[in-house]
Amino acid sequence: MLSSNRNLCSLFNFITSKHKFKPQTISLHNLTDPPTLFISSHRQYNSQPQYNSNSLPESLISSINLCSSIPICQSIHSTVVKCLSYNVCFIGDRLVSLYGKLGSVNDAHQLFDEIPDKDLVSWNSFISVFSRIGDAGLSLNVFYRMRNEDGMCPNEITVISLVSVCGIVEGGYVHGFAVKTGLLSETKVLNSFVNMYGKYGVLNAACRLFQMIKLPNLVSWNSIIKIHVQNGVLEKGVLYFNVMRRVGIYADQATIVTVLQGCGDIGVGKVVDAFHGNVLRSGLDKSVPIMTALLNVYAKSGRLAASCDIFEEMKEPDMIAWTAMLAAYAMHGYGRHAVEHFDFMVEKGFKPDHVTFTHLLSACSHSGLVDEGMRFFNIMSSVYKVKPRLDHYSCMVDLYGRSGRLNDARDLIDSMPMEPNAGVWGALLNGCKVYGDVELGEEVAGKLINLNPSDPRNYIMLSSIYSKAGRWVDFAKVRSLMKDRCVVKIAGCSFIEHDHKIHRFVVSDQTHPDIKRIHVKLNEIMNKIEEAGYVTNTEFVVHDVEEDVKGDLVKLHSEKLAIAFGLLVCNNNVPLVITKNLRICGDCHNMAKFVSLVENRVIVIRDTRRFHHFADGLCSCDDYW
């Protein structure tokens, strides 16, 4: 950009000498005639710039389009004041937008007030300045002024700019205005309202507006699909996708990526396979973003081998794809593979960024690669010039905490150049729970509760530390504190996909239609694994009750019910893939290992931390998680 700007200096020098401009003060910034103006397009004949007065607006507009700094914008503005009217080619409006784009909102405001004979384009440009920075109040203030001061009648562009920044209350006001003025018949306007209501979870209103669109275009379909997926209603999003195909609208990259991201969030498999087939039939398998989304969703569905296959099929994976593959190894606990992948990526000439290092350090943490993690943490700044962020410190604290080096973790927190957040303290608290450090756990839990008194996880973690140490009086105090503060424990649940449906289980579940068969199967399994050597670990029941009661409680955890259901309904050659909304407990982890052995089944459990692959009585985490 700098060299390009130098090439534009000669035209300004020629123009100013041609017209013998005298330095003068203009109202905005009290700018004086600048030494140079960077104008983007001119021709040279015999090494001398040739000036045509008709080309000046064109050149200035070109300069505005290329401008990337406020000083250059001021230079252009100064020349406009001297040479042209603000209304020529809407150049004043363009400058208003440019000032806003560069973050100089006050200058944009001042210039707008100086523009004479403002028309609808002027007002729309000014509204877009505030909508771009997300200020609904100022956007609506300009909207009020244009209607009441100038008597201007807003159009669909006005409404779309306003809706993009409005909350649900302000958006309702603009919605009412659009109805009164007949602007709601415009497809673009309806699309904008569909997005707005969807963003705030008002799906009924969004659906009604979508139904009002006479001929929905691809943008309309993408909007209605996206808002359902983002609000966790994947099934309905897929339904809209199928209807879109039936009416002859072909999906684009945005459609496919949106649905795949939704599939990854809940770990479904059959839907992903169907979309993969659609991608191949549509010829979209050449799209790196789509294939990266597929890679991600297969990894989140427990199918790491499929993720590897997709990555190997990519002819020219970009940095995002390389990082996605590294993240897949990390979440499945394959730390050595992640390290090798990182080294190969660097050999290929890719420069890792802060996201890459977050996944790499996480992979080291989940695999107990303490020395490797320390090395990568050191070279990320010294070699790759990536400044450590909170996520990186959180990974390192987790790395130390999991390996029992709690003092090192605490020392690292004390040396941080920024204030530790809940993620950093939470990683240390988890280490305190694993290694039974009650004193440090009390201190860390106190900090976490002060940071976020409404987060139930911190109370639960502290009460677990107390129960493990047999300090039931302190345990009761924490639970009483939760009750006094109305902090509700998140109910643990497990999900398993079967017959195009997601089946949900909670502890001691009695709601599933096949619950009687499930309990029979679970009792059968428990008897078999007990004969093989399994012993119930009641340490994970945080209640001060008799041991036999604890045993009954732990046997009905949601993971165990999901495993029993999977054994009832899934073919023997298909892995059981289960998703847990909390961290898997140690007893369920042990039970899954025994089930994989006696039933000769592969079981994959995804919890909030990572994936566990159970086969032949072993887990991929080597009991280190």
XYZ file of C-alpha atoms in Angstrom:
625
model
C 0.000 0.000 0.000
C 2.843 2.397 0.843
C 4.565 1.995 -2.523
C 1.230 2.382 -4.271
C 0.615 5.594 -2.347
C 3.989 7.007 -3.469
C 3.047 6.388 -7.079
C -0.017 8.591 -6.595
C 1.760 11.679 -5.279
C 2.590 13.148 -8.694
C -1.052 13.556 -9.708
C -1.834 15.586 -6.601
C 1.215 17.794 -7.168
C 0.142 18.380 -10.760
C -3.457 19.194 -9.817
C -2.471 21.657 -7.097
C 0.026 23.445 -9.368
C -2.414 23.551 -12.262
C -5.074 25.330 -10.245
C -2.687 27.309 -7.998
C -4.587 26.292 -4.879
C -3.905 28.467 -1.873
C -3.754 26.886 1.535
C -7.024 27.394 3.349
C -8.616 26.170 6.519
C -11.579 23.799 6.378
C -13.991 23.241 9.210
C -13.256 19.572 9.819
C -10.037 19.189 11.888
C -8.986 22.707 10.735
C -7.037 20.892 8.064
C -4.618 22.899 5.917
C -3.522 22.087 2.416
C -1.575 18.804 2.769
C 1.772 18.350 1.075
C 0.509 15.376 -0.932
C -2.726 13.617 -1.788
C -2.703 9.956 -2.644
C -4.917 9.392 -5.658
C -5.034 5.897 -7.063
C -5.440 6.096 -10.808
C -3.700 8.276 -13.359
C -1.929 7.876 -16.645
C 1.486 9.055 -17.595
C 2.464 10.248 -21.056
C 6.136 11.063 -21.684
C 6.644 10.598 -17.923
C 4.300 13.568 -17.209
C 0.799 13.204 -15.686
C -1.954 14.470 -18.017
C -4.892 16.126 -16.231
C -8.494 15.979 -17.345
C -10.878 17.893 -15.092
C -13.573 15.264 -15.607
C -11.309 12.581 -14.142
C -10.859 14.255 -10.752
C -14.029 12.812 -9.127
C -13.109 9.401 -10.514
C -9.616 9.622 -9.058
C -10.883 10.788 -5.699
C -13.437 7.972 -5.547
C -10.667 5.500 -6.389
C -8.569 6.947 -3.584
C -11.472 6.629 -1.131
C -11.950 2.986 -2.106
C -8.261 2.240 -1.465
C -7.798 4.419 1.617
C -6.728 2.584 4.762
C -5.723 5.345 7.175
C -7.239 8.495 8.654
C -4.397 10.854 7.540
C -4.901 9.838 3.914
C -8.654 10.211 4.366
C -8.068 13.741 5.680
C -5.917 14.536 2.641
C -8.655 13.384 0.281
C -11.214 15.331 2.298
C -9.107 18.495 2.059
C -8.928 18.267 -1.730
C -12.681 17.646 -2.000
C -13.297 20.864 -0.021
C -11.068 22.821 -2.411
C -12.051 21.261 -5.725
C -15.548 19.843 -5.584
C -18.952 19.973 -4.014
C -19.782 17.254 -1.489
C -22.737 16.282 -3.658
C -20.713 15.451 -6.773
C -20.839 11.663 -7.249
C -22.011 11.374 -3.622
C -18.393 12.000 -2.640
C -19.394 13.516 0.695
C -21.388 10.408 1.549
C -18.447 8.224 0.576
C -16.190 10.179 2.910
C -18.683 9.840 5.752
C -18.677 6.065 5.260
C -14.879 6.023 5.052
C -14.435 7.930 8.305
C -16.824 5.508 9.980
C -15.049 2.484 8.522
C -11.710 3.783 9.844
C -13.211 4.252 13.310
C -13.360 8.064 13.292
C -17.053 8.339 14.140
C -16.877 11.925 15.417
C -15.335 13.067 12.129
C -18.029 11.226 10.202
C -20.684 12.963 12.301
C -19.156 16.414 11.806
C -18.734 15.957 8.058
C -22.294 14.688 7.678
C -23.654 17.830 9.327
C -21.673 19.961 6.844
C -23.085 18.266 3.727
C -25.719 20.532 2.121
C -28.887 19.181 0.496
C -28.641 15.756 2.085
C -30.598 13.086 0.227
C -31.620 9.530 1.120
C -28.194 8.152 0.137
C -26.583 10.576 2.597
C -28.810 9.507 5.461
C -28.375 5.812 4.698
C -24.591 6.228 4.605
C -24.697 7.917 7.982
C -26.882 5.212 9.529
C -24.486 2.565 8.218
C -21.619 4.250 10.119
C -23.310 3.485 13.440
C -24.765 0.131 12.448
C -21.285 -1.016 11.433
C -19.960 -0.332 14.958
C -23.012 -1.964 16.551
C -24.533 1.168 18.123
C -28.314 0.703 17.910
C -29.065 3.890 19.877
C -27.162 6.230 17.541
C -28.497 4.410 14.465
C -32.082 4.927 15.618
C -31.313 8.534 16.520
C -30.223 9.210 12.925
C -33.320 7.360 11.721
C -35.483 9.691 13.840
C -33.654 12.773 12.516
C -34.009 11.818 8.864
C -37.764 11.423 9.241
C -38.457 14.450 11.428
C -35.801 17.014 10.465
C -35.591 16.415 6.727
C -38.923 14.689 6.172
C -37.033 11.922 4.363
C -38.864 8.680 3.604
C -36.639 5.681 4.481
C -36.284 2.812 2.005
C -35.374 -0.876 2.286
C -31.647 -0.080 2.633
C -32.435 2.070 5.669
C -34.407 -0.727 7.294
C -31.799 -3.402 6.567
C -29.013 -1.250 8.106
C -31.111 -0.660 11.221
C -32.218 -4.274 11.673
C -28.643 -5.555 11.514
C -27.784 -3.704 14.728
C -31.096 -3.765 16.622
C -31.972 -5.774 19.697
C -35.323 -7.486 19.932
C -37.111 -4.395 21.329
C -35.674 -1.887 18.851
C -36.119 -4.439 16.071
C -39.808 -4.707 16.920
C -40.132 -0.938 16.465
C -38.436 -1.075 13.062
C -40.583 -4.089 12.152
C -43.710 -2.049 12.863
C -42.410 0.808 10.723
C -41.682 -1.586 7.829
C -45.246 -2.944 8.021
C -46.782 0.564 7.967
C -44.678 1.730 5.009
C -45.095 -1.422 2.917
C -41.384 -2.246 3.001
C -42.028 -5.696 4.442
C -42.887 -6.968 0.978
C -39.215 -6.724 -0.027
C -37.386 -10.067 0.121
C -34.172 -8.487 1.426
C -36.059 -6.773 4.236
C -37.810 -9.997 5.214
C -34.477 -11.824 5.191
C -33.034 -9.256 7.579
C -35.939 -9.662 10.017
C -35.673 -13.460 9.834
C -32.022 -13.151 10.861
C -32.783 -10.676 13.638
C -35.534 -12.736 15.275
C -33.465 -15.889 14.869
C -30.438 -14.255 16.493
C -32.495 -13.658 19.625
C -34.142 -17.091 19.601
C -37.639 -15.936 18.565
C -37.987 -18.729 16.031
C -41.795 -18.574 15.693
C -41.644 -14.962 14.486
C -38.737 -15.778 12.166
C -40.653 -18.704 10.635
C -43.794 -16.604 10.085
C -41.766 -13.945 8.293
C -40.022 -16.573 6.186
C -43.429 -17.893 5.090
C -44.309 -14.381 3.902
C -41.516 -14.444 1.312
C -43.171 -15.178 -2.034
C -40.067 -16.535 -3.738
C -37.366 -17.306 -1.145
C -33.891 -17.042 -2.617
C -30.738 -18.843 -1.473
C -30.063 -16.125 1.113
C -33.575 -16.674 2.542
C -33.091 -20.428 2.838
C -29.620 -20.061 4.326
C -31.005 -17.654 6.923
C -33.843 -19.911 8.078
C -31.543 -22.947 8.189
C -28.823 -21.074 10.057
C -31.062 -19.679 12.803
C -32.483 -23.136 13.576
C -29.051 -24.751 13.679
C -27.617 -21.992 15.883
C -30.558 -22.278 18.276
C -30.010 -26.023 18.669
C -32.941 -27.139 16.503
C -30.853 -29.102 14.032
C -33.677 -31.431 13.025
C -35.826 -28.553 11.774
C -32.817 -26.947 10.088
C -32.256 -30.179 8.143
C -35.982 -30.254 7.290
C -35.727 -26.774 5.743
C -32.602 -27.907 3.881
C -34.518 -30.815 2.322
C -37.451 -28.567 1.358
C -35.009 -26.116 -0.233
C -33.618 -28.913 -2.410
C -37.087 -30.064 -3.419
C -38.037 -26.591 -4.685
C -34.922 -26.496 -6.856
C -32.603 -24.260 -4.818
C -29.088 -25.688 -4.699
C -27.068 -25.411 -1.512
C -23.892 -23.380 -1.488
C -20.852 -23.460 0.754
C -22.537 -21.392 3.481
C -25.508 -23.791 3.685
C -23.414 -26.923 3.998
C -20.938 -25.471 6.497
C -23.774 -24.180 8.713
C -25.512 -27.565 8.940
C -22.265 -29.453 9.445
C -21.283 -27.174 12.324
C -24.644 -27.911 13.939
C -24.086 -31.639 13.506
C -20.701 -31.340 15.169
C -22.151 -29.585 18.204
C -24.328 -32.578 19.120
C -22.186 -35.342 17.625
C -24.667 -36.973 15.226
C -23.452 -39.440 12.618
C -26.165 -40.441 10.155
C -26.969 -36.850 9.186
C -23.278 -36.197 8.560
C -23.018 -39.194 6.249
C -26.008 -37.924 4.273
C -24.485 -34.459 3.932
C -21.150 -35.944 2.934
C -22.918 -37.747 0.106
C -24.654 -34.532 -0.914
C -21.307 -32.719 -0.978
C -19.820 -35.381 -3.285
C -22.839 -35.346 -5.624
C -22.838 -31.551 -5.794
C -19.137 -31.318 -6.617
C -18.538 -29.240 -3.475
C -15.824 -31.591 -2.264
C -13.273 -29.245 -3.853
C -14.204 -26.574 -1.312
C -11.618 -26.484 1.483
C -14.005 -24.795 3.994
C -16.646 -27.501 3.410
C -14.167 -30.356 3.704
C -12.727 -28.732 6.829
C -16.232 -28.577 8.308
C -16.681 -32.268 7.481
C -13.347 -33.056 9.092
C -14.465 -31.219 12.237
C -17.848 -32.885 12.468
C -16.450 -36.390 11.968
C -13.926 -35.705 14.721
C -16.657 -34.440 17.065
C -18.748 -37.505 16.224
C -15.970 -39.809 17.414
C -14.814 -40.850 13.937
C -11.221 -39.724 13.920
C -10.247 -42.119 11.109
C -12.794 -40.448 8.816
C -11.315 -37.040 9.691
C -7.861 -38.290 8.751
C -9.171 -39.647 5.425
C -10.746 -36.298 4.539
C -7.586 -34.377 5.405
C -5.476 -36.694 3.255
C -7.906 -36.209 0.348
C -7.490 -32.423 0.418
C -5.141 -31.372 -2.356
C -4.266 -27.982 -0.889
C -5.366 -27.759 2.756
C -5.091 -24.253 4.157
C -3.973 -23.176 7.613
C -7.503 -23.619 9.003
C -7.636 -27.208 7.745
C -4.218 -28.029 9.214
C -5.293 -26.592 12.568
C -8.619 -28.469 12.443
C -6.791 -31.764 12.000
C -4.486 -30.931 14.891
C -7.543 -30.075 17.020
C -9.066 -33.449 16.115
C -6.003 -35.270 17.409
C -6.087 -33.115 20.553
C -9.728 -33.773 21.413
C -9.245 -37.508 20.954
C -6.173 -37.504 23.195
C -3.641 -38.461 20.536
C -0.913 -36.123 21.734
C 1.971 -37.762 19.861
C 0.025 -37.605 16.599
C -0.735 -33.921 17.251
C 2.957 -33.145 17.791
C 3.963 -34.998 14.597
C 1.201 -33.211 12.680
C 2.452 -29.853 13.966
C 6.022 -30.602 12.902
C 4.837 -31.681 9.437
C 2.735 -28.525 9.113
C 5.738 -26.343 9.888
C 7.855 -28.288 7.372
C 5.219 -27.508 4.738
C 5.812 -23.805 5.323
C 2.713 -22.962 7.359
C 3.148 -20.508 10.204
C 1.240 -21.563 13.334
C -0.947 -18.965 15.038
C -2.405 -18.647 18.529
C -5.253 -21.080 17.700
C -2.779 -23.726 16.552
C -0.818 -23.463 19.776
C -3.970 -23.655 21.900
C -4.843 -27.046 20.388
C -1.238 -28.222 20.487
C -0.852 -27.417 24.189
C -4.228 -29.008 24.887
C -3.065 -32.179 23.128
C 0.080 -32.271 25.281
C -2.017 -31.736 28.405
C -4.438 -34.591 27.671
C -1.581 -36.983 26.871
C 0.732 -36.162 29.769
C 3.413 -34.730 27.471
C 4.711 -32.294 30.068
C 8.198 -31.689 28.626
C 6.845 -31.277 25.101
C 4.177 -28.862 26.311
C 6.750 -26.754 28.160
C 8.928 -26.643 25.061
C 6.105 -25.537 22.785
C 4.971 -22.919 25.292
C 8.486 -21.453 25.302
C 9.080 -21.451 21.541
C 5.666 -20.082 20.607
C 6.858 -16.599 21.547
C 10.614 -16.907 21.025
C 10.485 -18.648 17.641
C 7.010 -18.067 16.207
C 6.368 -14.632 17.762
C 2.979 -15.707 19.113
C 2.287 -13.877 22.354
C 0.763 -16.214 24.981
C -2.914 -15.582 25.697
C -5.205 -16.690 28.495
C -6.068 -19.903 26.614
C -2.410 -20.866 26.432
C -1.874 -20.246 30.145
C -5.009 -22.274 30.884
C -3.614 -25.199 28.877
C -0.283 -24.999 30.690
C -1.923 -24.864 34.117
C -3.998 -27.877 33.077
C -0.823 -29.634 31.886
C 0.878 -29.108 35.245
C -2.293 -29.877 37.212
C -2.977 -33.195 35.486
C 0.613 -34.327 36.109
C 0.448 -33.431 39.814
C 2.766 -30.429 39.598
C 0.335 -28.141 41.421
C 3.035 -25.821 42.762
C 4.385 -25.258 39.245
C 0.854 -24.505 38.081
C 0.368 -21.963 40.857
C 3.762 -20.346 40.157
C 2.832 -19.990 36.478
C -0.421 -18.256 37.417
C 1.466 -15.850 39.692
C 3.853 -14.983 36.837
C 1.125 -14.266 34.262
C 1.249 -10.755 32.727
C -2.563 -10.569 32.794
C -5.256 -11.369 35.343
C -6.130 -15.103 35.331
C -9.690 -15.880 34.300
C -12.076 -18.667 35.304
C -10.525 -21.024 32.733
C -7.077 -20.722 34.304
C -8.268 -21.134 37.906
C -10.638 -23.936 36.858
C -7.744 -25.919 35.385
C -5.891 -25.668 38.692
C -8.993 -26.609 40.695
C -9.359 -29.765 38.624
C -5.786 -30.706 39.483
C -6.546 -30.122 43.167
C -9.516 -32.489 42.902
C -7.532 -35.232 41.157
C -4.664 -35.099 43.659
C -6.730 -34.314 46.760
C -5.095 -30.985 47.659
C -7.826 -29.624 49.933
C -6.004 -26.494 51.097
C -5.128 -25.213 47.631
C -8.517 -26.367 46.338
C -10.291 -24.216 48.932
C -8.263 -21.160 47.929
C -8.812 -21.648 44.189
C -12.518 -22.448 44.559
C -12.926 -19.248 46.570
C -11.417 -17.224 43.742
C -13.661 -18.927 41.194
C -16.804 -18.395 43.247
C -15.926 -14.712 43.634
C -15.413 -14.429 39.862
C -18.746 -16.082 39.066
C -21.026 -16.803 42.043
C -23.708 -18.325 39.790
C -21.553 -21.032 38.174
C -22.512 -24.366 39.798
C -19.364 -26.162 38.602
C -17.140 -24.409 41.124
C -19.329 -25.402 44.083
C -19.626 -28.976 42.796
C -15.863 -29.273 42.365
C -15.193 -28.005 45.871
C -17.836 -30.285 47.387
C -16.261 -33.216 45.500
C -12.873 -32.370 47.038
C -14.463 -32.343 50.481
C -16.368 -35.613 49.931
C -13.217 -37.343 48.667
C -11.445 -36.229 51.857
C -14.386 -37.346 54.016
C -15.044 -33.801 55.242
C -18.829 -34.079 55.183
C -19.479 -31.037 57.376
C -17.646 -28.806 54.879
C -19.411 -30.648 52.064
C -22.782 -29.796 53.616
C -21.774 -26.133 54.007
C -20.995 -25.850 50.280
C -24.293 -27.454 49.297
C -26.135 -25.161 51.729
C -24.379 -22.151 50.175
C -25.562 -23.293 46.749
C -29.116 -23.504 48.033
C -28.963 -20.058 49.661
C -27.658 -18.522 46.418
C -30.166 -20.448 44.269
C -27.332 -22.099 42.326
C -28.711 -25.184 40.598
C -26.497 -28.143 39.726
C -26.429 -29.015 36.031
C -28.085 -32.393 35.529
C -25.803 -34.943 33.919
C -27.164 -36.525 30.746
C -25.891 -38.791 28.009
C -26.943 -38.959 24.358
C -26.768 -41.738 21.807
C -27.982 -41.683 18.207
C -30.172 -44.475 16.840
C -32.708 -44.755 14.022
C -32.286 -41.075 13.033
C -33.097 -39.939 16.567
C -31.058 -38.688 19.515
C -31.904 -40.648 22.683
C -31.291 -38.842 25.983
C -30.705 -40.415 29.392
C -30.339 -38.959 32.890
C -29.296 -40.659 36.127
C -31.891 -43.224 37.336
C -33.901 -42.518 34.164
C -37.456 -43.860 34.004
C -38.755 -41.845 31.026
C -37.413 -43.705 27.988
C -40.034 -45.868 26.191
C -37.732 -48.929 26.441
C -36.577 -48.245 29.990
C -37.644 -51.658 31.342
C -35.624 -53.502 28.700
C -32.716 -51.133 29.297
C -32.655 -51.858 33.041
C -32.785 -55.598 32.394
C -29.883 -55.296 29.962
C -27.931 -53.115 32.377
C -28.307 -55.648 35.207
C -27.155 -58.401 32.851
C -24.070 -56.387 31.864
C -23.194 -55.467 35.441
C -23.300 -59.138 36.459
C -21.012 -60.103 33.563
C -18.384 -57.436 34.231
C -18.416 -58.133 37.989
C -17.530 -61.726 37.187
C -14.668 -60.359 35.065
C -13.305 -58.350 38.008
C -15.166 -55.036 37.937
C -15.766 -53.475 41.372
C -18.072 -50.493 41.825
C -16.159 -47.375 42.914
C -18.454 -45.389 45.213
C -15.897 -42.591 45.611
C -17.723 -40.722 42.841
C -21.021 -40.543 44.749
C -20.902 -37.210 46.572
C -23.516 -38.052 49.203
C -23.012 -39.091 52.826
C -25.031 -42.309 52.613
C -24.438 -46.020 53.207
C -22.136 -47.875 50.815
C -24.886 -50.088 49.376
C -26.970 -47.001 48.583
C -23.940 -45.395 46.947
C -23.501 -48.533 44.844
C -27.104 -48.381 43.650
C -26.752 -44.699 42.753
C -23.548 -45.078 40.745
C -24.931 -48.069 38.813
C -27.686 -45.879 37.344
C -25.484 -43.103 35.927
C -26.618 -41.829 32.539
C -23.552 -43.213 30.704
C -24.348 -46.736 31.888
C -27.973 -46.474 30.745
C -26.848 -45.196 27.332
C -24.364 -48.069 26.990
C -27.081 -50.610 27.849
C -29.439 -49.078 25.300
C -26.712 -49.091 22.648
C -26.001 -52.768 23.239
C -29.726 -53.485 22.792
C -30.260 -51.658 19.510
C -26.914 -51.253 17.674
C -25.274 -53.844 15.422
C -22.245 -55.634 16.821
C -19.908 -54.220 14.177
C -20.898 -50.597 14.898
C -19.103 -48.642 17.658
C -21.323 -47.235 20.389
C -20.859 -43.446 20.309
C -22.129 -41.633 23.399
C -22.004 -37.925 24.229
C -21.973 -36.695 27.840
C -22.761 -33.093 28.798
C -20.438 -33.288 31.821
C -17.131 -34.974 32.522
C -17.363 -38.770 32.675
C -16.939 -40.113 36.207
C -14.210 -42.594 37.111
C -16.602 -45.472 37.783
C -18.377 -45.118 34.425
C -14.969 -44.916 32.765
C -13.926 -48.176 34.435
C -17.261 -49.818 33.620
C -16.916 -48.923 29.917
C -13.493 -50.588 29.784
C -14.906 -53.822 31.186
C -17.942 -53.735 28.850
C -15.663 -53.310 25.817
C -13.816 -56.419 26.962
C -16.671 -58.797 27.837
C -18.946 -57.684 24.976
C -16.111 -57.336 22.435
C -17.427 -53.899 21.454
C -15.845 -50.555 20.667
C -17.315 -47.784 22.809
C -16.600 -44.090 22.209
C -17.615 -41.593 24.880
C -17.278 -37.857 24.306
C -17.405 -35.712 27.437
C -16.714 -32.008 27.925
C -12.970 -32.634 28.059
C -12.152 -35.138 25.326
C -12.996 -38.440 23.625
C -12.445 -41.825 25.241
C -12.073 -44.824 22.893
C -12.695 -48.100 24.752
C -11.658 -51.416 23.207
C -10.422 -54.750 24.594
C -10.643 -53.479 28.166
C -8.466 -50.433 27.563
C -9.070 -46.726 26.954
C -7.194 -44.475 24.566
C -6.525 -42.042 27.423
C -4.495 -44.640 29.365
C -6.564 -43.579 32.405
C -5.005 -40.113 32.174
C -7.680 -37.505 31.759
